[in-house]
Coordinates of C-alpha atoms in Angstrom, one line a residue:
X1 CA 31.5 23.5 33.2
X2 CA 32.4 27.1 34.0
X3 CA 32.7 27.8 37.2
X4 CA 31.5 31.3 38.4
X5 CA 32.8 33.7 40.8
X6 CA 30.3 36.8 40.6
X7 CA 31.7 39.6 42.0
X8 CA 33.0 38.6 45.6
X9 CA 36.4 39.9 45.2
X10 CA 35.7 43.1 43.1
X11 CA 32.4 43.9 44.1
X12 CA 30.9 43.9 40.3
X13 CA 27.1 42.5 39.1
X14 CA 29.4 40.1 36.8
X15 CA 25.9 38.8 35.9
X16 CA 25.0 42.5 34.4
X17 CA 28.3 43.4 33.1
X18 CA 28.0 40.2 31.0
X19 CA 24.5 40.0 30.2
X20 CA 25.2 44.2 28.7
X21 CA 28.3 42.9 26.8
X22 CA 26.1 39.6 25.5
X23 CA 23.3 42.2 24.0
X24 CA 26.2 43.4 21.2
X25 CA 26.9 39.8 20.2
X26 CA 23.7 38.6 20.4
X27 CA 22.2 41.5 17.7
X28 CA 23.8 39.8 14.6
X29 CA 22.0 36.5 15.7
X30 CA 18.5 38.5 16.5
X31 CA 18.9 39.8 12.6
X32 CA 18.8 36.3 11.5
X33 CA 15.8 35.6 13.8
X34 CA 14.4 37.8 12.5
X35 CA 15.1 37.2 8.8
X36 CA 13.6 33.7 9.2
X37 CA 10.3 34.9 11.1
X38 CA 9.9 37.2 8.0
X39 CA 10.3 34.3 5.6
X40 CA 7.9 32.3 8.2
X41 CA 5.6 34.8 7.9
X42 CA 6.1 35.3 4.1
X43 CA 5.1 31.8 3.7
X44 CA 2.3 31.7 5.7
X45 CA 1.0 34.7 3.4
X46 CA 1.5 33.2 0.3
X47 CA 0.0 29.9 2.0
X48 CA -3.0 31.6 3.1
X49 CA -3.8 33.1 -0.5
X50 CA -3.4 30.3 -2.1
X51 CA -6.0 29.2 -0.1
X52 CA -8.1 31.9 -1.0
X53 CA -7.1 31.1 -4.6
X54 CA -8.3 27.4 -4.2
X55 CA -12.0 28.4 -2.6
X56 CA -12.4 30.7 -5.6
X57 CA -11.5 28.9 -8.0
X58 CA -12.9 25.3 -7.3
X59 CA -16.2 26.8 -5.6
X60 CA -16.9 29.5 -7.2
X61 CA -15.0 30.6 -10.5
X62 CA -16.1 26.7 -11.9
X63 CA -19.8 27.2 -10.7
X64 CA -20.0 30.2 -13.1
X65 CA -18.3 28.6 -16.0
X66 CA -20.7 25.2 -15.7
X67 CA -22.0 25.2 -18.6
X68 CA -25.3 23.7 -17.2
X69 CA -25.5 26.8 -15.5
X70 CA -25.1 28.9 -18.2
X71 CA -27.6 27.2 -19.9
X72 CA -30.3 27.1 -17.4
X73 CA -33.8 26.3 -18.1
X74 CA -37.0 25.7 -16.5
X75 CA -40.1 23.2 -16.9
X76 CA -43.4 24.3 -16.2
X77 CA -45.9 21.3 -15.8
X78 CA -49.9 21.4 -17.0
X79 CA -52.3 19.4 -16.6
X80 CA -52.3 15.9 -14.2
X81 CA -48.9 17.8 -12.3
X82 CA -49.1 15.1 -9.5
X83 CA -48.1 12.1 -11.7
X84 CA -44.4 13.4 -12.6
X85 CA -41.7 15.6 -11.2
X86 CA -39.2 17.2 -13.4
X87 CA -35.9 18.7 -13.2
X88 CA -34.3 20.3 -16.4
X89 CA -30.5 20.0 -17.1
X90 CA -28.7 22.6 -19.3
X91 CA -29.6 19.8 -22.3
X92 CA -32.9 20.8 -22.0
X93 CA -34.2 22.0 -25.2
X94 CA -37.2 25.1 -25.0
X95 CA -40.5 23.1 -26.5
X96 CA -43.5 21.0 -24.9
X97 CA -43.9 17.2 -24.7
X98 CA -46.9 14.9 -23.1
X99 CA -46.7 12.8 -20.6
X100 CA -48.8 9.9 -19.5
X101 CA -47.6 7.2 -16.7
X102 CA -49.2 4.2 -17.2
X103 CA -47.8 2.2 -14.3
X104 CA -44.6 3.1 -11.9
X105 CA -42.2 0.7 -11.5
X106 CA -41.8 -1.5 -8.3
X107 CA -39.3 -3.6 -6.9
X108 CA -39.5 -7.6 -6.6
X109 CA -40.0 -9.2 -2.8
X110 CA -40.3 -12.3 -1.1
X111 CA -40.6 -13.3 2.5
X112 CA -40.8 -16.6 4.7
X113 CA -44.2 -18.4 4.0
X114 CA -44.7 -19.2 8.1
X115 CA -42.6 -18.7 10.8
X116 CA -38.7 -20.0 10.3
X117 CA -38.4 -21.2 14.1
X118 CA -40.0 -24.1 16.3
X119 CA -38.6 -22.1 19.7
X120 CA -38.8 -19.3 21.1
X121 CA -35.3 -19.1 22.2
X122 CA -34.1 -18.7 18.6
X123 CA -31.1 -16.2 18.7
X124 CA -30.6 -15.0 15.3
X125 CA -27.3 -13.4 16.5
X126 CA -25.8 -17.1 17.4
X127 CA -24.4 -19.5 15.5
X128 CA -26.4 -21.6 13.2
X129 CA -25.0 -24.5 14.8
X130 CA -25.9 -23.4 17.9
X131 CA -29.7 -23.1 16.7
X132 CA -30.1 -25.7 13.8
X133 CA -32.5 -27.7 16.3
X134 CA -34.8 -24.5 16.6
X135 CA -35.5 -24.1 13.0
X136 CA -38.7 -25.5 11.6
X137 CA -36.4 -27.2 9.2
X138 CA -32.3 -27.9 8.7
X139 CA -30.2 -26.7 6.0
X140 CA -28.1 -29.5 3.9
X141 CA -25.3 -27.3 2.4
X142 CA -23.7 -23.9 3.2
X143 CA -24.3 -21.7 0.1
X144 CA -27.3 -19.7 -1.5
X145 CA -27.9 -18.4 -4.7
X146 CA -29.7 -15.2 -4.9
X147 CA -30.4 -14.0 -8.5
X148 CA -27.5 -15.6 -9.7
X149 CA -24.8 -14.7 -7.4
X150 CA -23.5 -17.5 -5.2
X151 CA -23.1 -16.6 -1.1
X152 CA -20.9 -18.7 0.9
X153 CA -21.2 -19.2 5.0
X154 CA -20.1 -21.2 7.4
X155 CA -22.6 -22.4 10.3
X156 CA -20.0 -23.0 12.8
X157 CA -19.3 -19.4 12.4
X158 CA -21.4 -17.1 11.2
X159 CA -25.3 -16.3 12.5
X160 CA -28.7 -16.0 10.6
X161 CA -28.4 -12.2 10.7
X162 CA -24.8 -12.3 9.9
X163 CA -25.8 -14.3 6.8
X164 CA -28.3 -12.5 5.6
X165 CA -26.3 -9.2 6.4
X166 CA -23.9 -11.0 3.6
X167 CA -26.4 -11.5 1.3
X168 CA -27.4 -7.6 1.8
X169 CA -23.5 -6.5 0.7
X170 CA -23.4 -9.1 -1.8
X171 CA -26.3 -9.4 -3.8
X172 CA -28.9 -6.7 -5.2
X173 CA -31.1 -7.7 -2.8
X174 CA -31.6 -6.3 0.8
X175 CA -32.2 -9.3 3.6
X176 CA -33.8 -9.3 7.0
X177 CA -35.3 -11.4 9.6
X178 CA -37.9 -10.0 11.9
X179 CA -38.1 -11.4 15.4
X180 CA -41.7 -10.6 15.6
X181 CA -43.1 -12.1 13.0
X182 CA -40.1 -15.0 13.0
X183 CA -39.8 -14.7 8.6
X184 CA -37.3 -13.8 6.4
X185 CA -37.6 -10.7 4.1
X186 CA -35.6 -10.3 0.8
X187 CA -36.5 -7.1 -1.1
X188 CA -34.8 -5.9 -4.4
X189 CA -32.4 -2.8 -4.6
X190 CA -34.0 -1.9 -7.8
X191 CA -36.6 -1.5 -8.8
X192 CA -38.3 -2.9 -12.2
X193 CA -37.4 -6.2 -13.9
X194 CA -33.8 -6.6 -13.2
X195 CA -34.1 -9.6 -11.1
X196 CA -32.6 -13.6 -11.6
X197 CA -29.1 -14.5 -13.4
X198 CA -30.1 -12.5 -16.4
X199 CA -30.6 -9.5 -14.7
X200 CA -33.9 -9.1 -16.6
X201 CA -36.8 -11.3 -14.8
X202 CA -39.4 -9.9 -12.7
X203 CA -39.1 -12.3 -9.8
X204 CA -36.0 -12.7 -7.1
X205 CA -34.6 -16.2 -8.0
X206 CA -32.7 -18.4 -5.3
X207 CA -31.5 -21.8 -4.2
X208 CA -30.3 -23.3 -1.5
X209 CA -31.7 -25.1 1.1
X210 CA -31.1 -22.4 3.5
X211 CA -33.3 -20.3 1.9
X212 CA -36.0 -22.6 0.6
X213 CA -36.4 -25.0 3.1
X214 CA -34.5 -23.4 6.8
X215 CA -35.9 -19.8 5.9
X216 CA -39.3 -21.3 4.0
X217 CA -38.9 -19.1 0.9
X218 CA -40.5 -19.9 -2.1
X219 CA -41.0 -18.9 -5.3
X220 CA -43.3 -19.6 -8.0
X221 CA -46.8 -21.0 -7.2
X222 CA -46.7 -24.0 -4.1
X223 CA -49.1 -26.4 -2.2
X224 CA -50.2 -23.8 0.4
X225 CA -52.7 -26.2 1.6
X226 CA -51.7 -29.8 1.2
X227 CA -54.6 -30.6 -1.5
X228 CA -51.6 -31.1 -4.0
X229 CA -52.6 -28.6 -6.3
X230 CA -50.4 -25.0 -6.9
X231 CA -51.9 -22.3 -5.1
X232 CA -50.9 -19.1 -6.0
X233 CA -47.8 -17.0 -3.8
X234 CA -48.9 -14.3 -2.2
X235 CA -45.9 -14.0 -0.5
X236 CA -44.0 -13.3 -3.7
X237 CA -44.2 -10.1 -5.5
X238 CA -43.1 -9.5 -9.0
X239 CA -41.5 -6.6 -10.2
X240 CA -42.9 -3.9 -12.9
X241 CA -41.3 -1.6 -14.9
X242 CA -42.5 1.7 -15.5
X243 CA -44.2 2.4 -18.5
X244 CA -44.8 5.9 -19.8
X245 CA -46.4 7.2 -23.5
X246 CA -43.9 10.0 -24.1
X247 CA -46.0 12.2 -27.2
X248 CA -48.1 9.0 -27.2
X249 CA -45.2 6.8 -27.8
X250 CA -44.6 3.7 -25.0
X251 CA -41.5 4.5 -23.3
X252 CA -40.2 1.3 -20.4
X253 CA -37.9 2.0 -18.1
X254 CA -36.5 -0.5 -15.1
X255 CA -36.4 3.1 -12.8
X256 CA -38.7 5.3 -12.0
X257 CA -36.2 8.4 -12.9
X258 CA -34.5 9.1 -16.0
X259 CA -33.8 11.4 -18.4
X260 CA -35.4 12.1 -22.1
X261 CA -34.3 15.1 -24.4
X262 CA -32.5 16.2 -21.5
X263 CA -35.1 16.5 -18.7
X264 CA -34.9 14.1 -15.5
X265 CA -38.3 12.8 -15.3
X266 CA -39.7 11.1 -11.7
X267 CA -42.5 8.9 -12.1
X268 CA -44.7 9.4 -8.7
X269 CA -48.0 7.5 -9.6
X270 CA -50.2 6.7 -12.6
X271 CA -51.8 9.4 -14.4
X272 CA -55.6 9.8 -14.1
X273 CA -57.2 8.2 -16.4
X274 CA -60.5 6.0 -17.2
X275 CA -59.2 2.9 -18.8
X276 CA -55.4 1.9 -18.2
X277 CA -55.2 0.2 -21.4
X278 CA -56.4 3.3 -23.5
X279 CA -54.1 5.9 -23.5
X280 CA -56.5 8.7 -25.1
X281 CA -58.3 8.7 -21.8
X282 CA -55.3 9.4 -19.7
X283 CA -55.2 12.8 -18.3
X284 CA -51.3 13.7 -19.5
X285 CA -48.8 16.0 -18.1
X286 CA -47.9 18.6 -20.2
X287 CA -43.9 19.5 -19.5
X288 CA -42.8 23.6 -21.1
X289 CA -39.0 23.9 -21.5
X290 CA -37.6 27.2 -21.9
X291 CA -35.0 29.1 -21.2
X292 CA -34.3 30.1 -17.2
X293 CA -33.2 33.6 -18.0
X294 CA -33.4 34.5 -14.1
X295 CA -31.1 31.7 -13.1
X296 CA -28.6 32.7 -15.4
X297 CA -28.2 36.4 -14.6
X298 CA -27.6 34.9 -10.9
X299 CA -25.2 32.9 -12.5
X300 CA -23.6 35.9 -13.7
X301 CA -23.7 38.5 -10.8
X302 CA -22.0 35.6 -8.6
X303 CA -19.4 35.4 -11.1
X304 CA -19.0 39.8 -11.3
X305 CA -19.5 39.3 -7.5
X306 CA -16.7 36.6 -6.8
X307 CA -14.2 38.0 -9.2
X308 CA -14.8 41.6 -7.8
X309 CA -14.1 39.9 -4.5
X310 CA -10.8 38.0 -5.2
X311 CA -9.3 40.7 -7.2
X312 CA -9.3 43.2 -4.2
X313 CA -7.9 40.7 -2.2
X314 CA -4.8 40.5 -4.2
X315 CA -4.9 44.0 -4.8
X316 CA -5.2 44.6 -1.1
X317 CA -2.2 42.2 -0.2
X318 CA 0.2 43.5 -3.2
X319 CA -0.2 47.5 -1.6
X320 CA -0.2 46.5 2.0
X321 CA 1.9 48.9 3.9
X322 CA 5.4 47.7 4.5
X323 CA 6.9 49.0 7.8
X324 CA 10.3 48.4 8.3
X325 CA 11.1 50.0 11.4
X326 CA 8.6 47.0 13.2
X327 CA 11.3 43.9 12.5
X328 CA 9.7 40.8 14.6
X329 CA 10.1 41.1 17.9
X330 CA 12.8 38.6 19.7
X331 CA 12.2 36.3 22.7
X332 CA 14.2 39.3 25.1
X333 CA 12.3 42.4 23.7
X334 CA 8.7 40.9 24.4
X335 CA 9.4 40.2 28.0
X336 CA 9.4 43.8 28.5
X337 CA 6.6 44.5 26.7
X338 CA 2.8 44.3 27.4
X339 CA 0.8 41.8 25.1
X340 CA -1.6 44.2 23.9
X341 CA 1.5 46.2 22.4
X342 CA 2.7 42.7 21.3
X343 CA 0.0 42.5 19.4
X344 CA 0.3 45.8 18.0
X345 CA 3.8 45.8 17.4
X346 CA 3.1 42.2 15.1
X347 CA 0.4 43.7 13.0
X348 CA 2.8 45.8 11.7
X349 CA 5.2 43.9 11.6
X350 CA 3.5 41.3 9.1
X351 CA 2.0 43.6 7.0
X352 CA 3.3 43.9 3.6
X353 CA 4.7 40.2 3.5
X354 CA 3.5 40.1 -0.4
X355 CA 3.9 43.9 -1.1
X356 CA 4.5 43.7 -5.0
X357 CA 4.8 39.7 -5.0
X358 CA 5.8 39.2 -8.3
X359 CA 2.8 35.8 -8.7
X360 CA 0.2 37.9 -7.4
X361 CA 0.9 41.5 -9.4
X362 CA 1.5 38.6 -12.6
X363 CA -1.9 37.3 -11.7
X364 CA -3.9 40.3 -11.7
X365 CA -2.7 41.4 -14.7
X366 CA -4.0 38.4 -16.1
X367 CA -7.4 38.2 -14.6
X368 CA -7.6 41.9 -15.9
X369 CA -6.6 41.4 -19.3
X370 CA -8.9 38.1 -19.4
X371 CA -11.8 40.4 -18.6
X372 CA -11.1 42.9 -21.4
X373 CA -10.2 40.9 -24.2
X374 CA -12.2 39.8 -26.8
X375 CA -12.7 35.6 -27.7
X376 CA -13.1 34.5 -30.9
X377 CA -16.5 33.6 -30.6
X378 CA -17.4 32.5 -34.6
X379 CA -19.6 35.3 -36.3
X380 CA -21.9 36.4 -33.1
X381 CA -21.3 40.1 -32.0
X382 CA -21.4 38.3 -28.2
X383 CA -17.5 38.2 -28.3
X384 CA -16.0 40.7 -25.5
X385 CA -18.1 41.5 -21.7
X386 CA -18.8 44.7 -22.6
X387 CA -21.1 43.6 -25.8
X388 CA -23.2 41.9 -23.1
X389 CA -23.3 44.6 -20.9
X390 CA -20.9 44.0 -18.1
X391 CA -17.8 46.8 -18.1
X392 CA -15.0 47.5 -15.7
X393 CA -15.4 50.5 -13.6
X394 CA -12.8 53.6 -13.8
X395 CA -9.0 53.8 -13.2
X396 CA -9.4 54.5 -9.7
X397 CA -11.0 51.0 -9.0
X398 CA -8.7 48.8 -10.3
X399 CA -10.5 47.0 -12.9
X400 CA -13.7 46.5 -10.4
X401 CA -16.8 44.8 -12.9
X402 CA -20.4 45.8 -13.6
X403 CA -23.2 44.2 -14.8
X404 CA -23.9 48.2 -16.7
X405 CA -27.0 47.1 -19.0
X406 CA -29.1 44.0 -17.8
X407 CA -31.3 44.5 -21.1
X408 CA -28.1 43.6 -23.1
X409 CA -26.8 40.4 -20.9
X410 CA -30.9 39.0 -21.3
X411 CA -30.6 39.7 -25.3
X412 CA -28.0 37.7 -25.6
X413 CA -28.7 34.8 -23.2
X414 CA -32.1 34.5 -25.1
X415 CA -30.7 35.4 -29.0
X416 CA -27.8 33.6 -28.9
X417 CA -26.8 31.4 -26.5
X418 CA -24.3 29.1 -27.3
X419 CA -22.1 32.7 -28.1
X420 CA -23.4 33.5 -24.8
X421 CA -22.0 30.5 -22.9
X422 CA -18.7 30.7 -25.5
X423 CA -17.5 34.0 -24.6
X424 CA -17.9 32.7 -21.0
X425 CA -16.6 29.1 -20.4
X426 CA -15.0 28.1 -24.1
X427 CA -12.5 25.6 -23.5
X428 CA -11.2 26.6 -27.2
X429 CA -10.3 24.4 -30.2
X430 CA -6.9 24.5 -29.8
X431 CA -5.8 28.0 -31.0
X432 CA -1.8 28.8 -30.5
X433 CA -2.7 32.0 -28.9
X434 CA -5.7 30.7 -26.8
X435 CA -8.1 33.5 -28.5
X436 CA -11.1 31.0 -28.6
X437 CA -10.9 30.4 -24.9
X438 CA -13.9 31.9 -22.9
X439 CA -13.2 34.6 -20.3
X440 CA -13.9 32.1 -16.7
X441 CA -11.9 29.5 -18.5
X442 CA -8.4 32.5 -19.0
X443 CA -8.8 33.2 -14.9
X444 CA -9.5 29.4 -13.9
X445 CA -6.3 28.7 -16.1
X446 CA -4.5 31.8 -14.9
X447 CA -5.1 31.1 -11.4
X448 CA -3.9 27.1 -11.9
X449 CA -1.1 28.9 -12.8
X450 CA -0.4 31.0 -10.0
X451 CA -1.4 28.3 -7.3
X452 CA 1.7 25.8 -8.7
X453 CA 4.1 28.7 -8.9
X454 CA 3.4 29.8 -5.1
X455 CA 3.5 26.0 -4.2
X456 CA 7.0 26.0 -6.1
X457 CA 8.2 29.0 -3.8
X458 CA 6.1 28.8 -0.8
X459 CA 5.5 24.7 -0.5
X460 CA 3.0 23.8 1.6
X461 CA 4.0 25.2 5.0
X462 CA 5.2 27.6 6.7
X463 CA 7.2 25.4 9.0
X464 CA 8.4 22.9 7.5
X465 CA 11.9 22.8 5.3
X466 CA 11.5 21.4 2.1
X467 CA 12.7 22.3 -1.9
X468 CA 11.0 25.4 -2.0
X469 CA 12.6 28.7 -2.6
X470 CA 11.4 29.9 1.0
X471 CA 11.8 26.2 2.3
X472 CA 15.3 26.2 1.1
X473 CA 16.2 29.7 2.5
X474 CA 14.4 28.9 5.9
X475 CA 17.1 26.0 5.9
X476 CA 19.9 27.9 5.4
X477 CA 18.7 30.2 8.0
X478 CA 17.8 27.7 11.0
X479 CA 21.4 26.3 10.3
X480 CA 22.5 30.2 10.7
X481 CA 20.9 30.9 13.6
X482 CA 22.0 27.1 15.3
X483 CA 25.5 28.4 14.7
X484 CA 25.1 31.6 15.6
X485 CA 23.2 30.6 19.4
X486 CA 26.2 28.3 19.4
X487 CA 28.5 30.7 19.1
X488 CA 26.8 33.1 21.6
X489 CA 27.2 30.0 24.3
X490 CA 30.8 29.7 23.4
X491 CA 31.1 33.6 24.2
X492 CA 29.0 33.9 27.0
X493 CA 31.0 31.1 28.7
X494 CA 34.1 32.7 27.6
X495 CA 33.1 36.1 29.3
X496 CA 32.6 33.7 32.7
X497 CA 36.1 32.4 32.7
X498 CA 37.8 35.7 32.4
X499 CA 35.8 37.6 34.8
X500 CA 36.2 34.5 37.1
X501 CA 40.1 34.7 36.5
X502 CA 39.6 38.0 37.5
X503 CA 37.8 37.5 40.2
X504 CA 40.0 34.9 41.9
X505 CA 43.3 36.9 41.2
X506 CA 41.5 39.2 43.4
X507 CA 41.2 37.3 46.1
X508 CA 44.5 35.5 46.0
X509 CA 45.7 39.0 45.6
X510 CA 43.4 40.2 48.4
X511 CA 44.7 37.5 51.1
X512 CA 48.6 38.0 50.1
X513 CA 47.7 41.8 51.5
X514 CA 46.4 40.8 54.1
X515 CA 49.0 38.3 55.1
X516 CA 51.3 41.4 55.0
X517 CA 49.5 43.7 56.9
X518 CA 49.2 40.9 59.7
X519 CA 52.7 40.5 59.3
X520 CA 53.7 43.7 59.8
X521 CA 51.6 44.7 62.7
X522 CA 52.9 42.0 64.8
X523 CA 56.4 42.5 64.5

């Protein structure tokens, strides 16, 4: 440790002097600060578009070049519109078909005959040891089978709701007990006849003594009142598919949604009709298909819309003003500074991080030339934007879209659609050049592109050292500027033992003069 004699013999601010003679060393270190704040803030730019590039491109840019929504259409529904709902995918072809729902499909149940306990005290959270005694009847072995699938407990363990909580993750069915009726519910996840070991009966199946004699589930007709004869269950339900005459032809289905010539059908409730087994007197729902014209110019302006967006964003950061006489401001210069003209002094400072960034100019060019050029798009006339009405605006704006003539995007969504969706979202068929790739699927690729070669020079922070280009440099440069603070310690401590050699040959000095003057005034 140096120590420090500040001024007492020679009457200097050694403190001052230094700190003045520190601010000359110090500016080749404040330079590499400064450097590595600029490649901080470099990063963080090229960070935040690719951001921006991610939004675009996986929310928005792949929205417009779904082909379902390209291909958009619409059902209109006549006649009994309360039986069916419908929702048409891009599948869909334009044309009518009848439907008539002759039953909707239900799911199979059972639940406990009579009440499961004998006391009231039954916990269902605690053990089934604990409560053996207050079931109406005990349980001989610690499985069930519930439509096949085996569930193992263990009664020393596990409760009755734990159990049947099991049975719930385990099985297809769901299982419950309800304190205040004190039975057992099991319902099926499905509905229709997917129940038992083949997955295709109408009842729920089990076994187990558990189940049939603890819980009092049964199945299948029983003794319901001692006379020995098979009464009927009502506590059993069966299952039923859903059965529907499609253009008169008998359609079954296990669900009641699914999907024919590309339109998702709901089944809500049988159609009217005067005699279920007749299907000439049901009242039928007729479905119209065609072509949803309106969805699909929306598909389009979002696309002009989003691209228009996301090119003036790179436009704006590649021109960004670059001022160079705002370097970032050190640690020393902001104490003397207000932090409004912080502020100020930073906004210019970071602007024009990615003036002419060499990815971003690279990607606009492609996003432009994607627009203008024309896809092989077979023999249809639909093969460049502008032959379907949508054209770049002048010099000035950069390559800015418009939808120019509506009248020629609807002709050719309605003429010729499959060109229509081609010139858009064609994945191609494997041309060299890529001319048969659609015009959203040349950005999407083009901005893939960019995003891995900003990852490759920016990585994936700003703070963090890693094999980037600017992760490498900012290594270099915290290993720089560690020296280099190093260094200015080593100097500063330097200046302290030679001013404080100075300052104590002073005072020897000093005393030796004083000893003479002493000396000679007393003799």
């Amino acid at each position: 440790m140096v120590m420090r004699l500040s001024g007492l013999a020679s009457g200097l601010d050694t403190d001052t002097v230094i700190k003045q003679l520190m601010t000359a060393q110090r500016a080749p270190v404040d330079k590499i600060f400064q450097k590595k704040k600029t490649v901080e803030w470099q990063r963080q730019s090229l960070l935040d578009m690719n951001t921006k590039l991610y939004d675009y491109r996986n929310n928005k840019l792949f929205n417009s070049k779904l082909e379902g929504n390209l291909s958009a259409r619409k059902a209109d529904l006549g006649g009994d519109t309360e039986a069916i709902s419908v929702v048409p995918t891009g599948d869909a072809q334009p044309g009518e078909m009848t439907v008539k729902v002759k039953t909707v499909a239900t799911a199979a149940s059972n639940y406990s005959s009579s009440e499961i306990t004998i006391d009231t005290t039954f916990d269902p959270n605690a053990t089934l040891d604990s409560q053996k005694t207050k079931l109406f009847s005990p349980f001989t072995n610690n499985t069930v089978v519930i439509n096949g699938k085996t569930v193992a407990f263990d009664p020393s363990k596990d409760s009755l709701n734990a159990i049947l909580s099991r049975i719930s993750r385990e099985t297809n069915v769901s299982a419950f007990y309800d304190a205040s009726t004190g039975k057992v519910s099991l319902v099926a996840k499905q509905t229709g006849k997917v129940n038992g070991a083949s997955g295709a009966e109408d009842k729920i199946t089990f076994d187990g003594s558990l189940l049939e004699d603890s819980l009092k589930l049964k199945t299948g007709p029983y003794d319901t009142d001692g006379n020995g004869t098979p009464d009927a269950n009502p506590q059993e339900k069966s299952a039923v598919d859903a059965e529907v005459y499609v253009n008169d032809m008998l359609i079954k289905r296990t669900s009641n949604t699914f999907r024919i010539n590309g339109l998702d059908i709901t089944v809500k409730k049988a159609s009217n009709r005067t005699d279920a087994d007749n299907p000439a007197t049901y009242t039928g729902t007729t479905i119209s298909t065609s072509t949803n014209t309106d969805k699909i110019l929306e598909t389009v302006k979002g696309f002009i819309k989003d691209y228009n967006e996301m090119l003036k964003t790179l436009q704006d950061k590649v021109s960004e003003k670059r001022y160079r006489d705002f370097p970032p401001l050190t640690d020393e210069q902001k104490k003397d500074m207000k932090d409004k003209e912080i502020e100020l002094w930073e906004e210019k400072a970071q602007s024009g991080t990615l003036k002419d960034d060499s990815i971003l100019t690279k990607l606009i060019s492609k996003m432009r030339s994607a627009i203008i050029a024309r896809v092989d798009n077979g023999s249809s006339k639909y093969n460049t934007l502008s032959s379907i009405g949508i054209v770049t605006g002048n010099y000035q704006e950069n390559g800015k879209l418009y939808l120019e003539n509506e009248e020629k995007l609807k002709e050719a969504i309605e003429k010729d659609p499959q060109a229509f969706i081609g010139l858009i979202s064609a994945n191609g068929n494997g041309d060299p050049k890529g001319n048969d790739i659609g015009v959203a699927e040349r950005i999407y690729t083009a901005i893939d592109d960019a995003m891995k070669e900003i990852k490759q020079k920016a990585g994936t922070s700003s703070l963090l050292s890693d094999s980037s280009i600017l992760g490498l440099q900012m290594e270099r440069l915290n290993k720089e500027l560690d020296a280099g603070n190093q260094r200015l310690v080593e100097v500063e401590k330097n200046y302290y033992r030679k001013f404080t050699a100075m300052e104590t040959a002073m005072q020897r000095y000093n005393a030796q003069s004083t000893q003479l003057s002493n000396a000679f005034s007393a003799g």
